[in-house]
Structure formats: structure tokens, C-alpha cells
Short mmCIF file of C-alpha atoms in Angstrom, two decimals:
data_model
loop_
_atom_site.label_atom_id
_atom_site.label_comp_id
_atom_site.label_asym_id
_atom_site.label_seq_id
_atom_site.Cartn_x
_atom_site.Cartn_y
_atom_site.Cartn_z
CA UNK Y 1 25.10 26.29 9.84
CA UNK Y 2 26.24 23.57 7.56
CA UNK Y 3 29.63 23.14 6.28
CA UNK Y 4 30.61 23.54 2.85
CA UNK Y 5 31.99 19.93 2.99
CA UNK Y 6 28.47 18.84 4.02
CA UNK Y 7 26.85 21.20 1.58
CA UNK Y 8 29.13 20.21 -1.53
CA UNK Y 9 28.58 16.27 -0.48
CA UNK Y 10 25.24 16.36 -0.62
CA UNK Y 11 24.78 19.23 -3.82
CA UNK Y 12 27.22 16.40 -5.91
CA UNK Y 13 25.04 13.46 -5.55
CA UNK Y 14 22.24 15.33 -6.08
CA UNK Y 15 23.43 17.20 -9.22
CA UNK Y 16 24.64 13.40 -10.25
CA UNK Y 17 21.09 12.03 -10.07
CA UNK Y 18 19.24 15.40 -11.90
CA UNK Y 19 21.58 14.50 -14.52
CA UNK Y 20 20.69 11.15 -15.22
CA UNK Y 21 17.29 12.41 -14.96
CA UNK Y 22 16.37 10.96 -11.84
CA UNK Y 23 15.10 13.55 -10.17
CA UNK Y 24 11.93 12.93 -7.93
CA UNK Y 25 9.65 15.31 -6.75
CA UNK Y 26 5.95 15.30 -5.18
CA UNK Y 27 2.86 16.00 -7.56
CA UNK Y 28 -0.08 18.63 -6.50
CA UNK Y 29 -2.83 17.01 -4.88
CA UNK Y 30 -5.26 19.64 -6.88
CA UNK Y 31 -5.06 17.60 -10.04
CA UNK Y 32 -6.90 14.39 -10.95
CA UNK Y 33 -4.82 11.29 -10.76
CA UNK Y 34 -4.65 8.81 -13.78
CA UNK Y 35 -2.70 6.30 -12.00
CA UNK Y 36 -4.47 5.38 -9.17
CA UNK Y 37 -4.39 1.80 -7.99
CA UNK Y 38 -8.03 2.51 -6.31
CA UNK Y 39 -9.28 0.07 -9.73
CA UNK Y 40 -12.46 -1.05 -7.74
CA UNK Y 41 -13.30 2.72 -6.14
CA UNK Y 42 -13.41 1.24 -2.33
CA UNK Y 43 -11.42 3.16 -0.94
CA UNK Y 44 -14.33 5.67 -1.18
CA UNK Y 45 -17.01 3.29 -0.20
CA UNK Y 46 -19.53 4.75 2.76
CA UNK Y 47 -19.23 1.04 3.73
CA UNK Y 48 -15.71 1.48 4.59
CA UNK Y 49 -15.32 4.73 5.16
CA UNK Y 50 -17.94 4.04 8.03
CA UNK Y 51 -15.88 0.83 9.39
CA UNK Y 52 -12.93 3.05 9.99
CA UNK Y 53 -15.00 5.28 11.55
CA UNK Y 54 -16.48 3.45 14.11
CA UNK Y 55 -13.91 0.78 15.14
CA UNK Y 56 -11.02 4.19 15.14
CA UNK Y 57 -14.07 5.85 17.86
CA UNK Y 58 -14.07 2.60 19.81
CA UNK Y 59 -10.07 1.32 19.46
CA UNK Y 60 -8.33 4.22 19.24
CA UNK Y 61 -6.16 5.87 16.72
CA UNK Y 62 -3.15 3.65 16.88
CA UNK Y 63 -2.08 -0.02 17.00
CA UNK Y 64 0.46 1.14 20.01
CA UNK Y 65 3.09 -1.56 19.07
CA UNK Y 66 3.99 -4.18 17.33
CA UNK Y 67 2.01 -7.41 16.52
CA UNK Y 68 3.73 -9.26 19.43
CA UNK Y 69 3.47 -6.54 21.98
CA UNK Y 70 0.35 -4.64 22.26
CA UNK Y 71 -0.86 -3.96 18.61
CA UNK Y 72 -1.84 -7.74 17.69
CA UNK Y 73 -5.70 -6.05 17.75
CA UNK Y 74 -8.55 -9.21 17.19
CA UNK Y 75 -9.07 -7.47 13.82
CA UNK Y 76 -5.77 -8.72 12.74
CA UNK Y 77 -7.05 -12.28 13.18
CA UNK Y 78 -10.05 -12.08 11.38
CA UNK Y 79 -8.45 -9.95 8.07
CA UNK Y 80 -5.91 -13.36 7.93
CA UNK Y 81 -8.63 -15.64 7.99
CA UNK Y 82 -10.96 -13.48 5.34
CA UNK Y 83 -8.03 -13.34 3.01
CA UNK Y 84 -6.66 -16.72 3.51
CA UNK Y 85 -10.54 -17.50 2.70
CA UNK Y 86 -10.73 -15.46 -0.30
CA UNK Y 87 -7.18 -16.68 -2.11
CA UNK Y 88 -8.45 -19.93 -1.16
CA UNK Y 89 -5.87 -21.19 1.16
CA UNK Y 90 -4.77 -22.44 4.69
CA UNK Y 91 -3.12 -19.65 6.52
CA UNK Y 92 -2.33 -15.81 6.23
CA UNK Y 93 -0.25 -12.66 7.76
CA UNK Y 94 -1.00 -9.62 8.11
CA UNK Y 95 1.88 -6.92 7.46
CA UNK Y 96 1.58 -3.32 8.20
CA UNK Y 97 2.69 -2.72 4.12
CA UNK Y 98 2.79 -4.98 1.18
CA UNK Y 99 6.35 -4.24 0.74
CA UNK Y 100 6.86 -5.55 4.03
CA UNK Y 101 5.42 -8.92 3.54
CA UNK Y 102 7.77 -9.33 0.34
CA UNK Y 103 10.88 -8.25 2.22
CA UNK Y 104 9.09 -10.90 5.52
CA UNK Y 105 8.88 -13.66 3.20
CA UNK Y 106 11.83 -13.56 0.69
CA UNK Y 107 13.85 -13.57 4.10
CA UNK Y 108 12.25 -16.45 5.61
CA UNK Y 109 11.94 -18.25 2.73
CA UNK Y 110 15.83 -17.68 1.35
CA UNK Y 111 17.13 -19.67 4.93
CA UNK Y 112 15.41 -22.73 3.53
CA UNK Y 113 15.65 -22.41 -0.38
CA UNK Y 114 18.78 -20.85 -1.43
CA UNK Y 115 18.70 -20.00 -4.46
CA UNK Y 116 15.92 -17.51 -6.25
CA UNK Y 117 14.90 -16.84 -9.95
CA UNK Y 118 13.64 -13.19 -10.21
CA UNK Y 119 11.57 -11.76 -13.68
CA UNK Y 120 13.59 -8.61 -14.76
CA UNK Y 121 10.31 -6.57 -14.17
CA UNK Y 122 9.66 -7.57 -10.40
CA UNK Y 123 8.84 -4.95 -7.91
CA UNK Y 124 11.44 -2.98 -5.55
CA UNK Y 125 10.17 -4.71 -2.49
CA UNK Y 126 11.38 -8.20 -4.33
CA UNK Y 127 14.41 -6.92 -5.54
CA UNK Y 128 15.58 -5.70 -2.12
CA UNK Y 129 14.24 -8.68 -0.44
CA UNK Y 130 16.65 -10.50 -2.55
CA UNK Y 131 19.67 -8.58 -2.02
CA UNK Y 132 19.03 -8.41 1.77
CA UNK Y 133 18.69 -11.80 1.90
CA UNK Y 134 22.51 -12.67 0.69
CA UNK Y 135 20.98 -15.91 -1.07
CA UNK Y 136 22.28 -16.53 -4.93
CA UNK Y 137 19.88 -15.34 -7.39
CA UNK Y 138 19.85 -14.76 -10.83
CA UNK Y 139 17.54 -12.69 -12.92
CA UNK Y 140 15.66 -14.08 -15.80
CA UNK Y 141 14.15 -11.51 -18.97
CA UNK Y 142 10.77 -10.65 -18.25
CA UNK Y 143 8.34 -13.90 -19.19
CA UNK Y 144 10.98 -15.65 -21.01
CA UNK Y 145 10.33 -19.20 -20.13
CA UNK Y 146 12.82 -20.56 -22.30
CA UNK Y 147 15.15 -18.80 -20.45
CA UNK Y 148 14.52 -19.60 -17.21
CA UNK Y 149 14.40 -23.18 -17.87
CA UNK Y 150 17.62 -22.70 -19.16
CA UNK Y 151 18.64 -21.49 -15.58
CA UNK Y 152 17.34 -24.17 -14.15
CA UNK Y 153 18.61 -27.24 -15.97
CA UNK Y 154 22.34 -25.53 -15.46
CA UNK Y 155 21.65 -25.16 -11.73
CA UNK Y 156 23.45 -27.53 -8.85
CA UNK Y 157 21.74 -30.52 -9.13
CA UNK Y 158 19.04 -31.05 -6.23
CA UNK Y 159 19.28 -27.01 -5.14
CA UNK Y 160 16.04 -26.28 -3.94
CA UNK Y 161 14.70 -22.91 -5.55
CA UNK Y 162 12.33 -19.84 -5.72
CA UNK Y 163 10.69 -18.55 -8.63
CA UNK Y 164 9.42 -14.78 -8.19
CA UNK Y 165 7.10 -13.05 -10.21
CA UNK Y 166 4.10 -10.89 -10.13
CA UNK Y 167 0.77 -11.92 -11.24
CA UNK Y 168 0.17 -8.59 -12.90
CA UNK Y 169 3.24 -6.08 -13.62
CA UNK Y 170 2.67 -3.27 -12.08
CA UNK Y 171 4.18 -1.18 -14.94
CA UNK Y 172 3.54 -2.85 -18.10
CA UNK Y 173 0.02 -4.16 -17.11
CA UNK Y 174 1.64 -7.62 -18.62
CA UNK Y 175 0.22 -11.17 -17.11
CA UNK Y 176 2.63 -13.71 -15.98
CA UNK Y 177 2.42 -17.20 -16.75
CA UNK Y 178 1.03 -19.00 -13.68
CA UNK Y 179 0.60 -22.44 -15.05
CA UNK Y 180 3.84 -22.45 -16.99
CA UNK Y 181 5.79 -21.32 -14.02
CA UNK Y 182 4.22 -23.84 -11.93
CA UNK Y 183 5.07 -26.52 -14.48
CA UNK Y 184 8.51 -25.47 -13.85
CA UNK Y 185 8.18 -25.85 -10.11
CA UNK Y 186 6.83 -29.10 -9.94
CA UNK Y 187 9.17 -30.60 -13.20
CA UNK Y 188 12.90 -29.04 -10.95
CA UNK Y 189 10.94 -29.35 -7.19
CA UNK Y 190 10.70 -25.89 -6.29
CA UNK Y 191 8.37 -23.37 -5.20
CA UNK Y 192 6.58 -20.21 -7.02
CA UNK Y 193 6.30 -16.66 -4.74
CA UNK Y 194 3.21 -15.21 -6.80
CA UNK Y 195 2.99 -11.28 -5.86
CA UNK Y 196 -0.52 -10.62 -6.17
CA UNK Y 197 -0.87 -7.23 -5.03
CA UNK Y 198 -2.28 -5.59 -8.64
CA UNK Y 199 -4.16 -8.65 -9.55
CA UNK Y 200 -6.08 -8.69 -6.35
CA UNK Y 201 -9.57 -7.34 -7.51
CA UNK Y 202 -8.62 -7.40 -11.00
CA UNK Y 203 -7.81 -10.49 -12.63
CA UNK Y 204 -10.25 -13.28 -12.88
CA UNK Y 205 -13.89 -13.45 -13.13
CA UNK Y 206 -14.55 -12.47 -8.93
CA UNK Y 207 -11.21 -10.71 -8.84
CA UNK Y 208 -9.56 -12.94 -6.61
CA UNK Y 209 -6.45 -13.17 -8.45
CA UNK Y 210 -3.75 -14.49 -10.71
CA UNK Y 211 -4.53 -17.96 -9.42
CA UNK Y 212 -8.05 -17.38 -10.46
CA UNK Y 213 -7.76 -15.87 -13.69
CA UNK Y 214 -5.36 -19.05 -14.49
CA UNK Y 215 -7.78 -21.41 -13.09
CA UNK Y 216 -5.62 -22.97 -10.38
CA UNK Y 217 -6.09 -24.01 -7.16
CA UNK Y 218 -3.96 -22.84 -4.53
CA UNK Y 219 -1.58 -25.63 -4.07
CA UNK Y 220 0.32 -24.77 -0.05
CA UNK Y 221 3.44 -26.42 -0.81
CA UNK Y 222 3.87 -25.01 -4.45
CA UNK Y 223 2.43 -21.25 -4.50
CA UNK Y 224 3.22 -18.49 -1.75
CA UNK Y 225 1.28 -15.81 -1.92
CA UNK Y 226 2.17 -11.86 -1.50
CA UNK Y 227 -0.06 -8.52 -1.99
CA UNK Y 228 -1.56 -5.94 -0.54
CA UNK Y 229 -4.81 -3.85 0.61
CA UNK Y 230 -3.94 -1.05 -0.63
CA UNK Y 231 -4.70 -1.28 -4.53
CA UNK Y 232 -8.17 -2.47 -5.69
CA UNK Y 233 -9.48 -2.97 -1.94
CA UNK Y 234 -7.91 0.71 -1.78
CA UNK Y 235 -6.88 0.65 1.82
CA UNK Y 236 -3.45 0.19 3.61
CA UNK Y 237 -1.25 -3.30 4.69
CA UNK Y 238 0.25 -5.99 3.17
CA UNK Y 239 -0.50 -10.16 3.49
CA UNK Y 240 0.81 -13.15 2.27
CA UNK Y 241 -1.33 -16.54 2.11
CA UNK Y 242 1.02 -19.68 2.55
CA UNK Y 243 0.95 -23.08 4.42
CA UNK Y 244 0.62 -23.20 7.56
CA UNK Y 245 5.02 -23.92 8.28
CA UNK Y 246 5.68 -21.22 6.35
CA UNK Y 247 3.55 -19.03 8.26
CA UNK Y 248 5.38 -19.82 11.62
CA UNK Y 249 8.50 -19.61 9.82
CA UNK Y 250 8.07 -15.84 9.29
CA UNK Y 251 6.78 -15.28 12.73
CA UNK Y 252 9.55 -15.98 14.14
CA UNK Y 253 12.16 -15.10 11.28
CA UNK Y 254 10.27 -11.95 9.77
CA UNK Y 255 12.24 -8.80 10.87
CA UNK Y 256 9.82 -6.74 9.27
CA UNK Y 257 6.97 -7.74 11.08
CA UNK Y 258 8.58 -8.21 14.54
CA UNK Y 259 10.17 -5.01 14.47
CA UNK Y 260 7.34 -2.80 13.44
CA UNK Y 261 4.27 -0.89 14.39
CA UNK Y 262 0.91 -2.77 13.45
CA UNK Y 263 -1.91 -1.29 11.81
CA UNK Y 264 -4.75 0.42 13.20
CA UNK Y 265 -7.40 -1.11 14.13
CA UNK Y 266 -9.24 1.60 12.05
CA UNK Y 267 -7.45 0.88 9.36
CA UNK Y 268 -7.68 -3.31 10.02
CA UNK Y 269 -11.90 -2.43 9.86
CA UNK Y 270 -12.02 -0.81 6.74
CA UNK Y 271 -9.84 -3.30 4.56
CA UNK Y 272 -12.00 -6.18 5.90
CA UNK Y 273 -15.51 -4.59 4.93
CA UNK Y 274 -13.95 -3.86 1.46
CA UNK Y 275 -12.60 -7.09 1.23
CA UNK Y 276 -16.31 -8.49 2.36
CA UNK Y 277 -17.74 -6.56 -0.61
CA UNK Y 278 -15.39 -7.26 -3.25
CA UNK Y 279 -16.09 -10.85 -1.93
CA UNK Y 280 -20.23 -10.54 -2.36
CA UNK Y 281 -20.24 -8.08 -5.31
CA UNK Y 282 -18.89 -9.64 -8.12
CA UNK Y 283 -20.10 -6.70 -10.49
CA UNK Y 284 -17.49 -4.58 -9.16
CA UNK Y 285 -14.95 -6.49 -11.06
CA UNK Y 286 -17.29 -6.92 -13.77
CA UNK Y 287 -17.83 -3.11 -14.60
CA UNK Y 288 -14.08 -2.77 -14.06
CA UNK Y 289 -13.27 -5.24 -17.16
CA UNK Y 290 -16.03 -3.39 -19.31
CA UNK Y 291 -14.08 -0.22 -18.80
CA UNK Y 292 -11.02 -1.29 -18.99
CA UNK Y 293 -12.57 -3.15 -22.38
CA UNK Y 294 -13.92 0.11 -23.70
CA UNK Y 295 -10.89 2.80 -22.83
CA UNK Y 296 -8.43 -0.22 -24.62
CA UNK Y 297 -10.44 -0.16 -27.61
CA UNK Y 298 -10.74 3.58 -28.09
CA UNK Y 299 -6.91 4.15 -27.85
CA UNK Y 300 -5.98 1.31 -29.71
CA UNK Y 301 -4.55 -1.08 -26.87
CA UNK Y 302 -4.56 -4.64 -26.83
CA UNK Y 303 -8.00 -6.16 -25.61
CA UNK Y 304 -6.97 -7.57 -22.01
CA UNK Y 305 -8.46 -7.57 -18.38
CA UNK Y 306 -5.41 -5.51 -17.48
CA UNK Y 307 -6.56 -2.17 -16.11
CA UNK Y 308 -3.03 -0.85 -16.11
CA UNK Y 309 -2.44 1.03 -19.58
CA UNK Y 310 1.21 1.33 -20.82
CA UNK Y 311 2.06 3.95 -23.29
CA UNK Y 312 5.42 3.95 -24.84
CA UNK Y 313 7.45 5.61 -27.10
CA UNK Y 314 10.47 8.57 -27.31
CA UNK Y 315 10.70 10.25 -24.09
CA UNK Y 316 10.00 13.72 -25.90
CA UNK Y 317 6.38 12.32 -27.36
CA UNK Y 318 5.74 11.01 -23.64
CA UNK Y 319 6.18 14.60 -22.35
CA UNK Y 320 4.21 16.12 -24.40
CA UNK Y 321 1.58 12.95 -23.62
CA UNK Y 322 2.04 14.17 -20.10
CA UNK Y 323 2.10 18.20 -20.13
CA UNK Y 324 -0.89 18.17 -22.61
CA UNK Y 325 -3.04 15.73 -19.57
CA UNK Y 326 -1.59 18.21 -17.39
CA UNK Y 327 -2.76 21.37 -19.08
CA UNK Y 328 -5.75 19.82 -19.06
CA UNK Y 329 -6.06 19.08 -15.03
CA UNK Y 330 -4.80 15.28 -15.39
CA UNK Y 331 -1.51 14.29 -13.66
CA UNK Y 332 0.32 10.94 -15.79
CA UNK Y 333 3.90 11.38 -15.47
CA UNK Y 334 6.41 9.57 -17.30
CA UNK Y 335 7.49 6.74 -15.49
CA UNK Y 336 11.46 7.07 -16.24
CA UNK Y 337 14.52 4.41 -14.71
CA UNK Y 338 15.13 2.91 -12.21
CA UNK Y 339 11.33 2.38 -11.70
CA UNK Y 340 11.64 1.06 -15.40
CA UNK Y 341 14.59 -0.08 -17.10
CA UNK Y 342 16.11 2.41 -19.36
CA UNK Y 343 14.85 2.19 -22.88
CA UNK Y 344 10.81 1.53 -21.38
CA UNK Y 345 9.97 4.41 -20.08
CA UNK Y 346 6.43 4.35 -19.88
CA UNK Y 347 2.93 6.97 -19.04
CA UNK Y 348 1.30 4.29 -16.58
CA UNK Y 349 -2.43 4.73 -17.07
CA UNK Y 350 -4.68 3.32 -14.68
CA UNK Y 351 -8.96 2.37 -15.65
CA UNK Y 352 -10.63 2.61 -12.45
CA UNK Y 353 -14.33 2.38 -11.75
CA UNK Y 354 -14.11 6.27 -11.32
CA UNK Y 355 -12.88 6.47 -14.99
CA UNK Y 356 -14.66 9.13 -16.74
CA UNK Y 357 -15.52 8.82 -20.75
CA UNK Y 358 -13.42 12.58 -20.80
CA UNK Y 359 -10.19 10.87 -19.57
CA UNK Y 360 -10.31 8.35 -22.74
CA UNK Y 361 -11.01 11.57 -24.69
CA UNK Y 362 -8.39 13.81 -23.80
CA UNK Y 363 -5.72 10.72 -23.29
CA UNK Y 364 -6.31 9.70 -27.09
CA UNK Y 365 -6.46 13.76 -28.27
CA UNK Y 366 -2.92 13.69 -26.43
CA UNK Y 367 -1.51 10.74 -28.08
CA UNK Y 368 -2.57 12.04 -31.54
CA UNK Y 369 -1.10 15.44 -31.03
CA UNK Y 370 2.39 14.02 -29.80
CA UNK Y 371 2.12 11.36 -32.85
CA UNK Y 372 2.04 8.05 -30.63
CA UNK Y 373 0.10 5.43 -32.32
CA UNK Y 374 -0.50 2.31 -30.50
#
């Protein structure tokens, strides 16, 4: 039986976190999701689907171990070299999540450059790679470029530095500045960590990235790259593209990797046939921008390649944004701190290819009814 000291512990921070309305708690899998990060619909493909299938019958369920044990599965080796391909540079890892790979390479990187500039809106995975890593950092406001040069002209002189930022926000649905960024690199001598893991399959004409929507060439001793197969090639795992150093740096530094399980080699199948046909079917990103084009328009957002919607407004209006989807069989939640920062709490909409012209429908007749005009 538990003690009413372990009881009363536990009940306090709890009743501490419902009050600052953080509560957290698991949505029904009978409703329909608008927030899914499946943008291109692969994670449904028969093509996939079919991968898994066969290579699971023929490998087995499991990896077994880690990637220097017995789960470094010839699949591995082949998704790093498709990806490397596709992002257009030298080398790649393969990490069992795409948090992971941030946490891998923000510690391997942070023994060489010791100092990192974070945007405000960054993703857990950075933030914590950051404060695990003990290096100095300091956080600039989200895009501000002014600001961060400001940073940078104050810090030691000849500190060699990280800039981290995502190449779509995962919240907002808000581009960085790639170019500008990269100015900054080359003008103080340091590198950019570029978190593609939304703009994968979404930004840029073929989907290959923030790079490509920006029209730069992947430059190995400027640009590391981070993301994920779990968002527009809808599967599971993490990556990061880099020179070839870097990559044997967090081979042998990258706790994250060592010390975990590998993926499947079901799992390794599927995300390199959806990979292969986001790679040959370039209409797949196409149809994805004419949705995202058309829902934008009808609910009065911005014009922008950005699939990820974000509604804002009083927290009441957002509810009633959110139980009136519900009522109707649609789960959007308000996104409240500290995914957010307080003050931007968001409904995080996501256009997929699956989008339906009745989710635009019922997601403006929602707005109008709780009064939030965009």
C-alpha cells in the first residue's frame, strides 16, 4: 500500500501542474486527427506498408541491439546513403528517433564549438540537448536577426559557435531564414544546425527541404543537418546529414545512439521505399502545396507552402475552436505552455494530402462561431 508521504508527494506536484494548466492527458483514437504530421499520406502507402511487411517476415520483428552490437541491419546502410543522397550531401546517421539525433549531435558538436545560439521557438529535443550538454548558450527571439547579430559581435572574440534553428517551426508553421543565418555563419566563422524534420517533404519544389526551398547547396562544413522519418515520409527514426568528421565524431561520442536499441529492420524498409517515392513523385509535394494553398485561402491565412496552420487568439475562443471540431468528430487541441510559450497558445492545424474539403468547412464554421478572425 502506499504511504501517505508517498501519496501526498506525488498528489502536490500534480495538483501544482493542473493548476497552471498543464495537465496532459491521451486523446481517443476514435476521432479524426487534425494535426497529423503524415503531410504526404505515406505512411499509408501499399508501397510501404508492403516493405514492412516483407523485410519484418524475412528479418524479424526486432533490431535485437544496438547499432554496434547486433542491430546495425544492412538496411541501416542504405537509408544513410538514400538520405545523405536526397539532402544532397556526403554522409548520414541513422537514429532510432529524431529527437535522438538532436540530443547525438548537439552533444558531439558542443565538445568542439562551445558556445550555441538557440531561436526561442526550437524544439524540446534542442533545448535539452543544450542543457545536457553544459556548453554556454544563449537564446535569441524567434527570427530576430538583428538580435542575434547582436549576440554575436558581443561574443569572446574567435569563440567558435552554433546557430540552431528549425527549417520549419513546428508550432507556428513559420520559415526560418536559411540564407541570412548562413550569412551569419560564414561573416563570425561558425556553423548552422538546420532541424529539418517538418520541412522534409514539405518545403521546396521536390520537398527536400529548407535548403531547397532557400536554394542552397548543402555546404559540409557550414550546415548540419537534423530530422526525422516520421513526419511527411510518415514512418519512425531520426538522421542527421553532415561531413564526413562529424559523422565519426558522433559515433563515437553519441550516447544516444551507442546506448540504444536500433530500429527494425521492418521499420528501416518502409522509410526507405517512402523516401524512394517522395524522391520519384514530385506531385506528392505538389498536391500538398495546392491544399495547403486552398484551406489558407478559405480561412483567411497567409498564402505560404507551410502546411502547419496556427490559430491564435484568447484561450476561451480556442476552446470553443476546439470543443466545436470535437463535437463534430475532429480532435485539435489547444496547444498550451511549455510546448508554447505562455501568451501563444495556439490550435496547430495540420493540411495533409488526406485533407478533406469538410475539415476547411467545419474549421472556418468554428472560427466564426467563437469570433476568431484571421
Amino acid at each position: 500500500m502506499p504511504t501517505d508521504s508517498f501519496k501526498s508527494r506525488i498528489e502536490s506536484q500534480l495538483s501544482r501542474i493542473y493548476e497552471a494548466g498543464r495537465r496532459k492527458s491521451l486523446p481517443s483514437p476514435s476521432y479524426r486527427h487534425l494535426s497529423s504530421n503524415d503531410y504526404l499520406g505515406l505512411s499509408r502507402h501499399p508501397s510501404v506498408i508492403e516493405a514492412i511487411v516483407k523485410t519484418t517476415a524475412s528479418d524479424g520483428a526486432g533490431a535485437t541491439g544496438s547499432r554496434f552490437l547486433s542491430g546495425n541491419h544492412p538496411l541501416n546502410g542504405m537509408l544513410e546513403e538514400a538520405i545523405a543522397d536526397f539532402k544532397g550531401g556526403p554522409s548520414s546517421i541513422v537514429f532510432s528517433t529524431g529527437y535522438q539525433a538532436n540530443i547525438s549531435l548537439i552533444l558531439a558538436l558542443s565538445t568542439i564549438y562551445p558556445f550555441i545560439y538557440s531561436d526561442s521557438h526550437n524544439h524540446a529535443s534542442i533545448i535539452d540537448g543544450i542543457r545536457l550538454s553544459g556548453c554556454q548558450y544563449q537564446i535569441f527571439p524567434h527570427n530576430d536577426l538583428e538580435a542575434l547579430r547582436g549576440m554575436l559581435e558581443k561574443r569572446p572574440l574567435g569563440e567558435s559557435f552554433i546557430i540552431v534553428t528549425e527549417s520549419l517551426f513546428s508550432m507556428n508553421g513559420n520559415r526560418s531564414p536559411i540564407a541570412a543565418l548562413l550569412n551569419l555563419c560564414d561573416e563570425f566563422d561558425g556553423i548552422l544546425l538546420l532541424d529539418d524534420a517538418h520541412g522534409t517533404g514539405t518545403l521546396g519544389q521536390e520537398g527536400r527541404g529548407g535548403l531547397e526551398h532557400a536554394s542552397l547547396a548543402f555546404n559540409p562544413q557550414r550546415i548540419v543537418l537534423t530530422g526525422t522519418f516520421s513526419k511527411a515520409l510518415g514512418g519512425l527514426g531520426g538522421y542527421t546529414v553532415c561531413h564526413p568528421l562529424i559523422r565519426e565524431l558522433v559515433l563515437s561520442t553519441g550516447r544516444s545512439l551507442i546506448y540504444t536499441t536500433a530500429l527494425p529492420p521492418g521499420v528501416l524498409a518502409g522509410n526507405l521505399e517512402a523516401l524512394t517515392i517522395l524522391d520519384e513523385n514530385g506531385e506528392l509535394v505538389e498536391n500538398l502545396h495546392s491544399r495547403v494553398r486552398k484551406v489558407r485561402e478559405a480561412i483567411g491565412l497567409p498564402i505560404s507552402s507551410s502546411p502547419i496552420l496556427s490559430i491564435k487568439g484568447p484561450i476561451e475562443k480556442l476552446e470553443m475552436i476546439s470543443s466545436s471540431l470535437k463535437e463534430n468528430g475532429l480532435l485539435a487541441p489547444v496547444i498550451r505552455s511549455p510546448t508554447v510559450p505562455v501568451g501563444e497558445e495556439c490550435i496547430r492545424i495540420c493540411v495533409t494530402n488526406h485533407w478533406e474539403d469538410t475539415f476547411t468547412r467545419l474549421l472556418s464554421e468554428s472560427m466564426i462561431k467563437a469570433q476568431v478572425l484571421l
